[in-house]
Short mmCIF file of C-alpha atoms and ligand atoms in Angstrom, two decimals:
data_model
loop_
_atom_site.label_atom_id
_atom_site.label_comp_id
_atom_site.label_asym_id
_atom_site.label_seq_id
_atom_site.Cartn_x
_atom_site.Cartn_y
_atom_site.Cartn_z
CA UNK F 20 106.99 96.89 121.90
CA UNK F 21 107.48 95.03 118.63
CA UNK F 22 104.55 92.76 119.25
CA UNK F 23 102.90 90.16 117.07
CA UNK F 24 99.80 91.31 115.23
CA UNK F 25 96.78 91.51 117.53
CA UNK F 26 93.86 89.10 117.11
CA UNK F 27 92.16 89.35 113.78
CA UNK F 28 88.74 90.17 115.28
CA UNK F 29 90.07 93.51 116.54
CA UNK F 30 91.50 94.54 113.17
CA UNK F 31 89.94 97.69 111.82
CA UNK F 32 89.14 97.67 108.14
CA UNK F 33 91.46 100.60 107.43
CA UNK F 34 94.81 100.09 105.85
CA UNK F 35 97.31 102.83 105.11
CA UNK F 36 100.62 102.48 103.28
CA UNK F 37 102.22 104.60 106.02
CA UNK F 38 101.29 105.30 109.63
CA UNK F 39 103.07 108.34 111.04
CA UNK F 40 103.29 108.38 114.84
CA UNK F 41 103.48 111.98 116.11
CA UNK F 42 102.27 115.28 114.68
CA UNK F 43 105.31 117.46 115.33
CA UNK F 44 107.37 119.16 112.63
CA UNK F 45 108.87 115.80 111.54
CA UNK F 46 105.65 113.79 111.35
CA UNK F 47 103.58 116.50 109.69
CA UNK F 48 106.27 117.13 107.09
CA UNK F 49 106.45 113.43 106.22
CA UNK F 50 102.65 113.36 106.01
CA UNK F 51 102.54 116.38 103.75
CA UNK F 52 105.15 114.94 101.37
CA UNK F 53 103.18 111.68 101.11
CA UNK F 54 99.88 113.50 100.47
CA UNK F 55 101.48 115.71 97.80
CA UNK F 56 102.40 112.50 95.97
CA UNK F 57 98.81 111.27 96.28
CA UNK F 58 99.68 108.61 98.86
CA UNK F 59 97.46 107.78 101.82
CA UNK F 60 98.82 107.97 105.31
CA UNK F 61 97.49 108.19 108.85
CA UNK F 62 99.00 110.49 111.46
CA UNK F 63 98.45 109.48 115.09
CA UNK F 64 98.95 112.10 117.81
CA UNK F 65 98.45 111.80 121.56
CA UNK F 66 97.67 115.49 122.11
CA UNK F 67 94.80 117.58 120.76
CA UNK F 68 95.19 119.82 117.72
CA UNK F 69 94.89 122.90 119.99
CA UNK F 70 97.78 121.72 122.17
CA UNK F 71 100.20 121.04 119.31
CA UNK F 72 99.34 124.38 117.72
CA UNK F 73 100.23 126.25 120.91
CA UNK F 74 103.22 124.35 122.33
CA UNK F 75 106.13 126.82 122.41
CA UNK F 76 109.62 125.55 121.60
CA UNK F 77 111.90 126.31 118.67
CA UNK F 78 112.13 129.42 116.57
CA UNK F 79 115.44 129.52 114.73
CA UNK F 80 115.27 127.77 111.34
CA UNK F 81 118.18 127.46 108.92
CA UNK F 82 117.79 128.71 105.38
CA UNK F 83 118.27 125.29 103.71
CA UNK F 84 115.44 123.92 105.87
CA UNK F 85 113.11 126.75 104.88
CA UNK F 86 114.01 126.22 101.21
CA UNK F 87 113.21 122.53 101.67
CA UNK F 88 109.80 123.43 103.06
CA UNK F 89 109.29 125.97 100.26
CA UNK F 90 110.06 123.38 97.55
CA UNK F 91 107.35 121.18 99.06
CA UNK F 92 104.78 123.98 99.19
CA UNK F 93 105.00 124.28 102.99
CA UNK F 94 106.58 127.70 103.60
CA UNK F 95 104.08 130.25 102.31
CA UNK F 96 103.13 131.74 105.70
CA UNK F 97 106.65 131.39 107.02
CA UNK F 98 108.13 133.36 104.15
CA UNK F 99 105.50 136.09 104.59
CA UNK F 100 105.77 136.44 108.37
CA UNK F 101 109.11 135.14 109.65
CA UNK F 102 111.91 137.44 110.72
CA UNK F 103 115.09 137.21 108.70
CA UNK F 104 118.27 137.01 110.80
CA UNK F 105 121.70 137.60 109.33
CA UNK F 106 123.78 138.19 112.46
CA UNK F 107 124.10 137.29 116.13
CA UNK F 108 125.85 139.07 118.96
CA UNK F 109 128.22 137.71 121.59
CA UNK F 110 128.59 139.57 124.86
CA UNK F 111 131.58 138.94 127.06
CA UNK F 112 133.97 140.97 129.20
CA UNK F 113 131.38 143.77 129.28
CA UNK F 114 131.63 144.30 125.50
CA UNK F 115 129.41 143.51 122.47
CA UNK F 116 130.74 141.60 119.47
CA UNK F 117 128.43 141.44 116.47
CA UNK F 118 128.91 138.39 114.24
CA UNK F 119 127.49 138.95 110.75
CA UNK F 120 127.25 135.44 109.44
CA UNK F 121 125.40 136.00 106.18
CA UNK F 122 128.49 137.58 104.67
CA UNK F 123 130.56 134.57 105.71
CA UNK F 124 128.19 131.69 104.98
CA UNK F 125 126.10 133.24 102.22
CA UNK F 126 123.05 132.09 104.15
CA UNK F 127 120.82 133.19 107.02
CA UNK F 128 118.22 132.10 109.55
CA UNK F 129 114.52 132.70 109.74
CA UNK F 130 112.88 133.14 113.11
CA UNK F 131 109.42 131.63 113.11
CA UNK F 132 107.85 130.15 116.25
CA UNK F 133 107.49 126.37 116.16
CA UNK F 134 103.73 126.55 117.02
CA UNK F 135 103.19 128.72 113.93
CA UNK F 136 105.03 126.21 111.76
CA UNK F 137 103.10 123.29 113.27
CA UNK F 138 99.83 125.20 112.72
CA UNK F 139 100.74 125.73 109.04
CA UNK F 140 101.80 122.10 108.58
CA UNK F 141 98.71 120.60 110.23
CA UNK F 142 96.39 122.88 108.28
CA UNK F 143 98.07 121.97 105.01
CA UNK F 144 98.08 118.26 105.83
CA UNK F 145 94.59 117.85 107.26
CA UNK F 146 92.53 120.65 105.70
CA UNK F 147 94.17 121.22 102.31
CA UNK F 148 95.77 117.90 101.35
CA UNK F 149 93.03 115.94 103.16
CA UNK F 150 95.40 113.70 105.11
CA UNK F 151 93.97 111.39 107.77
CA UNK F 152 94.84 112.25 111.36
CA UNK F 153 93.68 111.09 114.79
CA UNK F 154 94.30 113.39 117.73
CA UNK F 155 94.15 112.39 121.40
CA UNK F 156 94.99 108.72 120.80
CA UNK F 157 96.28 106.71 123.77
CA UNK F 158 98.65 103.80 124.26
CA UNK F 159 100.09 103.56 120.73
CA UNK F 160 101.68 100.17 120.03
CA UNK F 161 103.60 98.86 117.03
CA UNK F 162 103.24 95.27 115.86
CA UNK F 163 105.08 92.83 113.60
CA UNK F 164 107.56 95.37 112.26
CA UNK F 165 109.91 92.68 111.00
CA UNK F 166 107.21 90.49 109.55
CA UNK F 167 105.01 90.74 106.51
CA UNK F 168 102.03 92.38 108.24
CA UNK F 169 103.10 95.44 110.19
CA UNK F 170 100.40 97.34 112.04
CA UNK F 171 99.92 100.07 114.60
CA UNK F 172 97.26 100.03 117.27
CA UNK F 173 95.97 102.70 119.62
CA UNK F 174 93.17 103.32 122.07
CA UNK F 175 90.49 105.51 120.51
CA UNK F 176 89.74 108.55 122.70
CA UNK F 177 86.00 108.49 121.95
CA UNK F 178 85.21 104.79 122.37
CA UNK F 179 88.04 103.62 124.63
CA UNK F 180 88.46 100.66 122.22
CA UNK F 181 91.75 99.57 120.70
CA UNK F 182 91.86 100.24 116.96
CA UNK F 183 94.35 98.50 114.69
CA UNK F 184 95.64 99.90 111.42
CA UNK F 185 97.53 97.72 108.97
CA UNK F 186 100.32 99.42 107.05
CA UNK F 187 103.48 98.88 105.01
CA UNK F 188 105.71 101.35 106.88
CA UNK F 189 105.73 103.20 110.19
CA UNK F 190 107.33 106.63 110.53
CA UNK F 191 108.30 107.08 114.18
CA UNK F 192 108.08 110.86 114.67
CA UNK F 193 106.87 110.94 118.27
CA UNK F 194 109.66 113.00 119.78
CA UNK F 195 111.91 112.38 122.75
CA UNK F 196 109.19 110.93 125.00
CA UNK F 197 107.47 108.79 122.39
CA UNK F 198 107.16 105.04 122.11
CA UNK F 199 108.56 104.21 118.68
CA UNK F 200 112.27 104.36 119.58
CA UNK F 201 111.71 101.51 122.05
CA UNK F 202 110.26 99.41 119.20
CA UNK F 203 113.59 99.22 117.36
CA UNK F 204 115.05 95.75 117.75
CA UNK F 205 117.40 96.28 120.75
CA UNK F 206 120.06 93.89 119.43
CA UNK F 207 120.34 95.96 116.25
CA UNK F 208 120.50 99.52 117.60
CA UNK F 209 122.83 101.53 119.78
CA UNK F 210 121.83 104.65 121.66
CA UNK F 211 124.79 106.98 122.31
CA UNK F 212 124.19 109.53 125.07
CA UNK F 213 125.88 112.66 126.33
CA UNK F 214 125.01 114.67 129.44
CA UNK F 215 126.38 118.20 129.74
CA UNK F 216 125.69 118.37 133.50
CA UNK F 217 124.17 121.80 132.86
CA UNK F 218 120.66 123.18 133.15
CA UNK F 219 119.01 126.05 131.31
CA UNK F 220 116.11 127.99 132.67
CA UNK F 221 114.03 128.43 129.48
CA UNK F 222 111.83 131.51 129.61
CA UNK F 223 109.25 133.10 127.37
CA UNK F 224 108.58 136.73 128.15
CA UNK F 225 105.77 138.97 126.99
CA UNK F 226 108.27 141.58 125.93
CA UNK F 227 109.79 142.85 122.71
CA UNK F 228 113.34 141.64 121.96
CA UNK F 229 116.10 143.62 123.66
CA UNK F 230 118.20 143.51 120.50
CA UNK F 231 117.41 142.84 116.84
CA UNK F 232 119.33 139.54 116.83
CA UNK F 233 120.15 136.45 118.87
CA UNK F 234 122.33 137.32 121.91
CA UNK F 235 124.82 135.01 123.59
CA UNK F 236 126.07 136.22 126.97
CA UNK F 237 129.20 134.30 128.05
CA UNK F 238 129.50 135.41 131.67
CA UNK F 239 131.49 134.06 134.64
CA UNK F 240 128.16 133.61 136.49
CA UNK F 241 126.70 131.51 133.68
CA UNK F 242 125.40 131.70 130.14
CA UNK F 243 122.44 133.88 129.19
CA UNK F 244 120.77 133.97 125.78
CA UNK F 245 118.11 135.94 124.00
CA UNK F 246 116.24 134.59 120.97
CA UNK F 247 113.71 136.96 119.41
CA UNK F 248 110.45 135.16 118.60
CA UNK F 249 108.04 137.95 117.59
CA UNK F 250 107.60 141.68 118.29
CA UNK F 251 105.59 140.74 121.40
CA UNK F 252 107.32 137.60 122.71
CA UNK F 253 111.00 136.91 123.39
CA UNK F 254 112.75 133.75 124.52
CA UNK F 255 115.49 133.98 127.12
CA UNK F 256 117.77 131.35 128.61
CA UNK F 257 119.72 131.40 131.87
CA UNK F 258 122.24 128.72 132.76
CA UNK F 259 121.35 127.10 136.09
CA UNK F 260 122.15 123.87 137.92
CA UNK F 261 120.55 120.81 136.26
CA UNK F 262 117.26 119.90 137.91
CA UNK F 263 116.92 123.39 139.43
CA UNK F 264 113.47 124.42 140.62
CA UNK F 265 111.86 127.03 138.31
CA UNK F 266 110.15 128.48 141.41
CA UNK F 267 113.60 129.42 142.69
CA UNK F 268 113.59 131.96 139.84
CA UNK F 269 111.02 134.66 140.68
CA UNK F 270 110.49 137.58 138.31
CA UNK F 271 113.01 139.92 139.99
CA UNK F 272 115.79 137.30 140.08
CA UNK F 273 115.29 136.39 136.41
CA UNK F 274 115.50 139.97 135.17
CA UNK F 275 118.40 140.90 137.46
CA UNK F 276 120.41 137.91 136.15
CA UNK F 277 119.54 138.65 132.53
CA UNK F 278 120.59 142.29 132.96
CA UNK F 279 123.88 141.23 134.54
CA UNK F 280 124.82 138.40 132.19
CA UNK F 281 123.75 140.20 129.01
CA UNK F 282 124.95 143.62 130.11
CA UNK F 283 127.51 145.28 127.81
CA UNK F 284 128.78 148.73 127.00
CA UNK F 285 126.42 150.57 124.67
CA UNK F 286 123.74 147.86 124.79
CA UNK F 287 120.06 148.80 124.93
CA UNK F 288 118.43 147.96 128.27
CA UNK F 289 116.84 144.51 128.59
CA UNK F 290 113.09 144.91 127.95
CA UNK F 291 111.23 143.33 130.86
CA UNK F 292 107.83 141.64 130.61
CA UNK F 293 105.59 139.02 132.20
CA UNK F 294 107.12 135.53 132.14
CA UNK F 295 104.67 133.23 130.37
CA UNK F 296 106.88 130.12 130.38
CA UNK F 297 109.51 129.12 132.89
CA UNK F 298 111.00 125.63 132.88
CA UNK F 299 114.35 124.02 133.54
CA UNK F 300 115.86 121.97 130.72
CA UNK F 301 118.68 119.58 131.53
CA UNK F 302 121.13 119.68 128.65
CA UNK F 303 121.63 116.24 127.21
CA UNK F 304 121.86 114.56 123.81
CA UNK F 305 121.31 111.12 122.37
CA UNK F 306 121.68 109.51 118.97
CA UNK F 307 120.02 106.24 117.93
CA UNK F 308 121.96 104.25 115.34
CA UNK F 309 120.69 103.08 112.96
CA UNK F 310 117.48 105.11 112.81
CA UNK F 311 115.50 102.26 111.29
CA UNK F 312 114.78 98.59 111.69
CA UNK F 313 112.36 96.44 109.72
CA UNK F 314 109.42 98.58 108.62
CA UNK F 315 110.03 101.30 111.22
CA UNK F 316 111.90 104.51 110.36
CA UNK F 317 112.53 107.12 113.04
CA UNK F 318 112.75 110.85 112.34
CA UNK F 319 113.46 113.92 114.46
CA UNK F 320 113.70 113.87 118.24
CA UNK F 321 112.43 110.28 118.28
CA UNK F 322 115.80 109.31 116.80
CA UNK F 323 118.14 111.94 118.21
CA UNK F 324 117.97 114.68 120.76
CA UNK F 325 120.27 117.62 120.51
CA UNK F 326 120.20 120.00 123.48
CA UNK F 327 118.87 123.42 122.38
CA UNK F 328 122.38 124.91 122.77
CA UNK F 329 122.80 125.48 119.03
CA UNK F 330 119.10 125.62 118.04
CA UNK F 331 119.45 122.55 115.84
CA UNK F 332 116.75 120.05 116.87
CA UNK F 333 113.90 121.17 114.65
CA UNK F 334 116.28 121.69 111.74
CA UNK F 335 117.42 118.09 112.05
CA UNK F 336 113.81 116.93 112.37
CA UNK F 337 113.00 118.66 109.07
CA UNK F 338 116.10 117.22 107.39
CA UNK F 339 115.08 113.69 108.40
CA UNK F 340 111.49 114.32 107.31
CA UNK F 341 112.50 115.52 103.83
CA UNK F 342 114.65 112.42 103.32
CA UNK F 343 112.10 110.01 104.78
CA UNK F 344 109.13 111.52 102.96
CA UNK F 345 110.95 111.42 99.61
CA UNK F 346 112.25 107.89 100.24
CA UNK F 347 108.78 106.59 101.12
CA UNK F 348 107.32 108.19 97.99
CA UNK F 349 110.07 106.63 95.83
CA UNK F 350 109.40 103.24 97.38
CA UNK F 351 105.61 103.33 97.31
CA UNK F 352 105.12 105.09 93.98
CA UNK F 353 108.04 103.72 91.97
CA UNK F 354 109.25 100.65 93.85
CA UNK F 355 112.66 102.32 94.37
CA UNK F 356 114.14 101.15 97.69
CA UNK F 357 117.41 103.05 97.57
CA UNK F 358 116.24 106.07 99.59
CA UNK F 359 114.96 103.93 102.44
CA UNK F 360 118.08 101.76 102.37
CA UNK F 361 120.38 104.79 102.73
CA UNK F 362 118.05 106.85 104.94
CA UNK F 363 119.66 106.29 108.31
CA UNK F 364 123.24 106.83 107.13
CA UNK F 365 122.29 109.94 105.21
CA UNK F 366 120.55 111.50 108.24
CA UNK F 367 123.21 110.56 110.74
CA UNK F 368 126.04 112.41 109.01
CA UNK F 369 124.30 115.75 109.62
CA UNK F 370 123.11 114.63 113.06
CA UNK F 371 126.64 113.88 114.27
CA UNK F 372 127.99 117.07 112.74
CA UNK F 373 125.37 119.12 114.59
CA UNK F 374 126.01 117.23 117.82
CA UNK F 375 129.72 118.00 117.56
CA UNK F 376 128.98 121.67 116.93
CA UNK F 377 126.65 121.78 119.96
CA UNK F 378 129.38 120.30 122.13
CA UNK F 379 131.88 122.84 120.86
CA UNK F 380 129.42 125.68 121.38
CA UNK F 381 128.56 124.46 124.86
CA UNK F 382 132.14 125.07 125.96
CA UNK F 383 132.01 128.54 124.41
CA UNK F 384 128.83 129.35 126.34
CA UNK F 385 129.56 127.64 129.64
CA UNK F 386 133.36 127.42 129.90
CA UNK F 387 133.83 130.78 131.60
CA UNK F 388 131.39 129.78 134.36
CA UNK F 389 132.91 126.34 134.97
CA UNK F 390 134.82 127.52 138.04
CA UNK F 391 138.03 126.32 136.43
CA UNK F 392 140.58 129.00 135.47
CA UNK F 393 142.03 126.75 132.77
CA UNK F 394 138.66 126.30 131.02
CA UNK F 395 137.94 130.01 131.49
CA UNK F 396 141.23 130.75 129.71
CA UNK F 397 140.61 128.42 126.77
CA UNK F 398 137.04 129.68 126.45
CA UNK F 399 138.23 133.28 126.29
CA UNK F 400 140.73 132.26 123.58
CA UNK F 401 137.96 130.50 121.64
CA UNK F 402 135.78 133.62 121.83
CA UNK F 403 138.60 135.96 120.77
CA UNK F 404 139.50 133.70 117.85
CA UNK F 405 135.98 134.08 116.40
CA UNK F 406 136.61 137.80 116.07
CA UNK F 407 140.30 137.75 115.12
CA UNK F 408 140.61 134.85 112.67
CA UNK F 409 138.62 135.02 109.42
CA UNK F 410 139.12 131.27 108.94
CA UNK F 411 137.68 130.50 112.41
CA UNK F 412 134.78 132.89 111.79
CA UNK F 413 133.99 131.26 108.44
CA UNK F 414 134.07 127.77 109.98
CA UNK F 415 131.72 128.90 112.75
CA UNK F 416 129.31 130.50 110.28
CA UNK F 417 129.19 127.32 108.19
CA UNK F 418 128.36 125.18 111.20
CA UNK F 419 125.90 127.65 112.68
CA UNK F 420 123.98 127.83 109.39
CA UNK F 421 124.39 124.17 108.43
CA UNK F 422 125.76 125.06 105.00
CA UNK F 423 128.60 122.55 104.54
CA UNK F 424 128.72 121.24 100.99
CA UNK F 425 128.87 117.68 102.33
CA UNK F 426 128.08 116.04 105.65
P1 RFL Y 27 108.12 116.88 118.54
O1 RFL Y 27 108.00 118.30 118.16
O2 RFL Y 27 108.39 116.55 119.97
O3 RFL Y 27 106.79 116.16 118.07
C1 RFL Y 27 106.49 114.84 118.48
C2 RFL Y 27 104.98 114.69 118.52
O4 RFL Y 27 104.65 113.35 118.89
C3 RFL Y 27 103.63 113.36 119.88
N1 RFL Y 27 103.72 112.09 120.63
C4 RFL Y 27 103.02 111.00 120.28
N2 RFL Y 27 102.13 110.79 119.32
C5 RFL Y 27 101.61 109.54 119.21
N3 RFL Y 27 101.95 108.53 120.06
C6 RFL Y 27 102.83 108.71 121.05
N4 RFL Y 27 103.16 107.70 121.87
C7 RFL Y 27 103.42 109.99 121.19
N5 RFL Y 27 104.33 110.52 122.04
C8 RFL Y 27 104.51 111.80 121.68
C9 RFL Y 27 103.90 114.61 120.68
O5 RFL Y 27 102.74 115.06 121.38
C10 RFL Y 27 104.34 115.58 119.59
O6 RFL Y 27 103.26 116.27 119.03
O7 RFL Y 27 109.25 116.14 117.69
P2 RFL Y 27 109.83 116.41 116.19
O8 RFL Y 27 108.73 116.48 115.20
O9 RFL Y 27 110.92 115.44 116.01
O10 RFL Y 27 110.44 117.92 116.27
C11 RFL Y 27 111.56 118.17 117.07
C12 RFL Y 27 111.51 119.59 117.58
O11 RFL Y 27 110.27 119.80 118.25
C13 RFL Y 27 112.68 119.90 118.54
O12 RFL Y 27 113.86 119.32 118.06
C14 RFL Y 27 112.90 121.40 118.71
O13 RFL Y 27 111.83 121.99 119.42
C15 RFL Y 27 114.23 121.67 119.44
N6 RFL Y 27 114.43 123.11 119.68
C16 RFL Y 27 114.92 123.93 118.68
N7 RFL Y 27 115.24 123.41 117.47
C17 RFL Y 27 115.65 124.23 116.47
O14 RFL Y 27 115.97 123.74 115.38
N8 RFL Y 27 115.74 125.59 116.64
C18 RFL Y 27 115.42 126.18 117.83
O15 RFL Y 27 115.47 127.40 117.95
C19 RFL Y 27 115.03 125.34 118.93
N9 RFL Y 27 114.70 125.88 120.12
C20 RFL Y 27 114.09 123.67 120.93
C21 RFL Y 27 114.23 125.06 121.13
C22 RFL Y 27 113.61 122.86 121.98
C23 RFL Y 27 113.29 123.44 123.21
N10 RFL Y 27 112.80 122.59 124.22
C24 RFL Y 27 111.54 122.73 124.81
C25 RFL Y 27 113.50 121.34 124.47
C26 RFL Y 27 113.91 125.63 122.35
C27 RFL Y 27 113.44 124.83 123.40
C28 RFL Y 27 113.11 125.49 124.71
#
């Protein structure tokens, strides 16, 4: 993918210091940081604006990430509308165990649907800060990333012609299925992968939450989770075989399983509603190291995927974007290269920490359903320890909230 520059006669006249590939949380945050510093950049996105503003995904955002957005003038709507979450609840052995993490970590989560955040970020970038963006582009290619004349080309949706944009840097923010990761020089990068061998049926229901907090059901028949999204819409998860067919999960089966796996003494009934999203996610992770080569810097899911087990992916995408945006500003406005030089290492410390936590949490969620009495026993011990050992509880809260003093 790292191709030589295309023929000069196809070069468009535009030149941008930075081309950002992908208008997700990572790309739009980088773009906003650059525009706030008065720097030009071009965001290229394969989907339409309507699609990115509606695509449902994450919802749980850690406080440090929200504060990072707030410092950059990007959290006004979020702070007005998002739900504040200070506790979660585990359900196992037919009982409820509330885990109040704010007291332990001194921090909390906000719940704000990813489409709302993307809508805010794109409005701020394109309409307020007047950043350049092209939606619906096709066949994005990167050129000459190691040479002196990097550029990005794409097929224009209106004309069908290939446009070429010269730049100094490329921010690869095009998610797990994008093209920029493949443009890293293969001899210089390593992609580490992990497959949990587990599937989750990810559901969105037109129903109010069944409890005021995130629920984790650790059941011998499989994990079940509830993540409130808004008063009208709730996300649920059900563990299932990887690659399972969502059509094998009709309405009645979904709600019967949720009632069983999340059932506990004294719990309010599960509020049923129409299922508006139903898809099977295979739980797997990857980490690309380093996250940069030549003039290309990856951020977010383009660089690392963390299965939604611990609700960490968007948080990591924002962390990368803060570091990359600030480093690009330092380089372009002040000639200071240090942020870009240390970017990958700085990101990867938090990435690996979150991956390790997800792996640990996966055993907590799925161990009792593994069909192995030994793993069921150690999982039960792990669960009990969270509610019997203050030290274990504090360690969990720190990892769940991402509040470690150093990564
Ligand atoms: P995104 O959001 O995937 O955005 C990438 C953008 O790039 C576009 N694109 C391209 N553009 C140009 N050229 C190309 N060749 C392109 N290829 C793709 C795409 O259309 C898209 O607009 O990546 P980014 O910005 O790195 O953000 C990552 C997050 O979206 C992701 O990590 C989270 O959604 C993960 N996640 C969660 N993370 C959390 O922190 N908290 C959560 O509660 C949480 N819940 C979830 C989740 C992910 C889920 N799914 C669907 C895997 C729940 C679910 C169900």
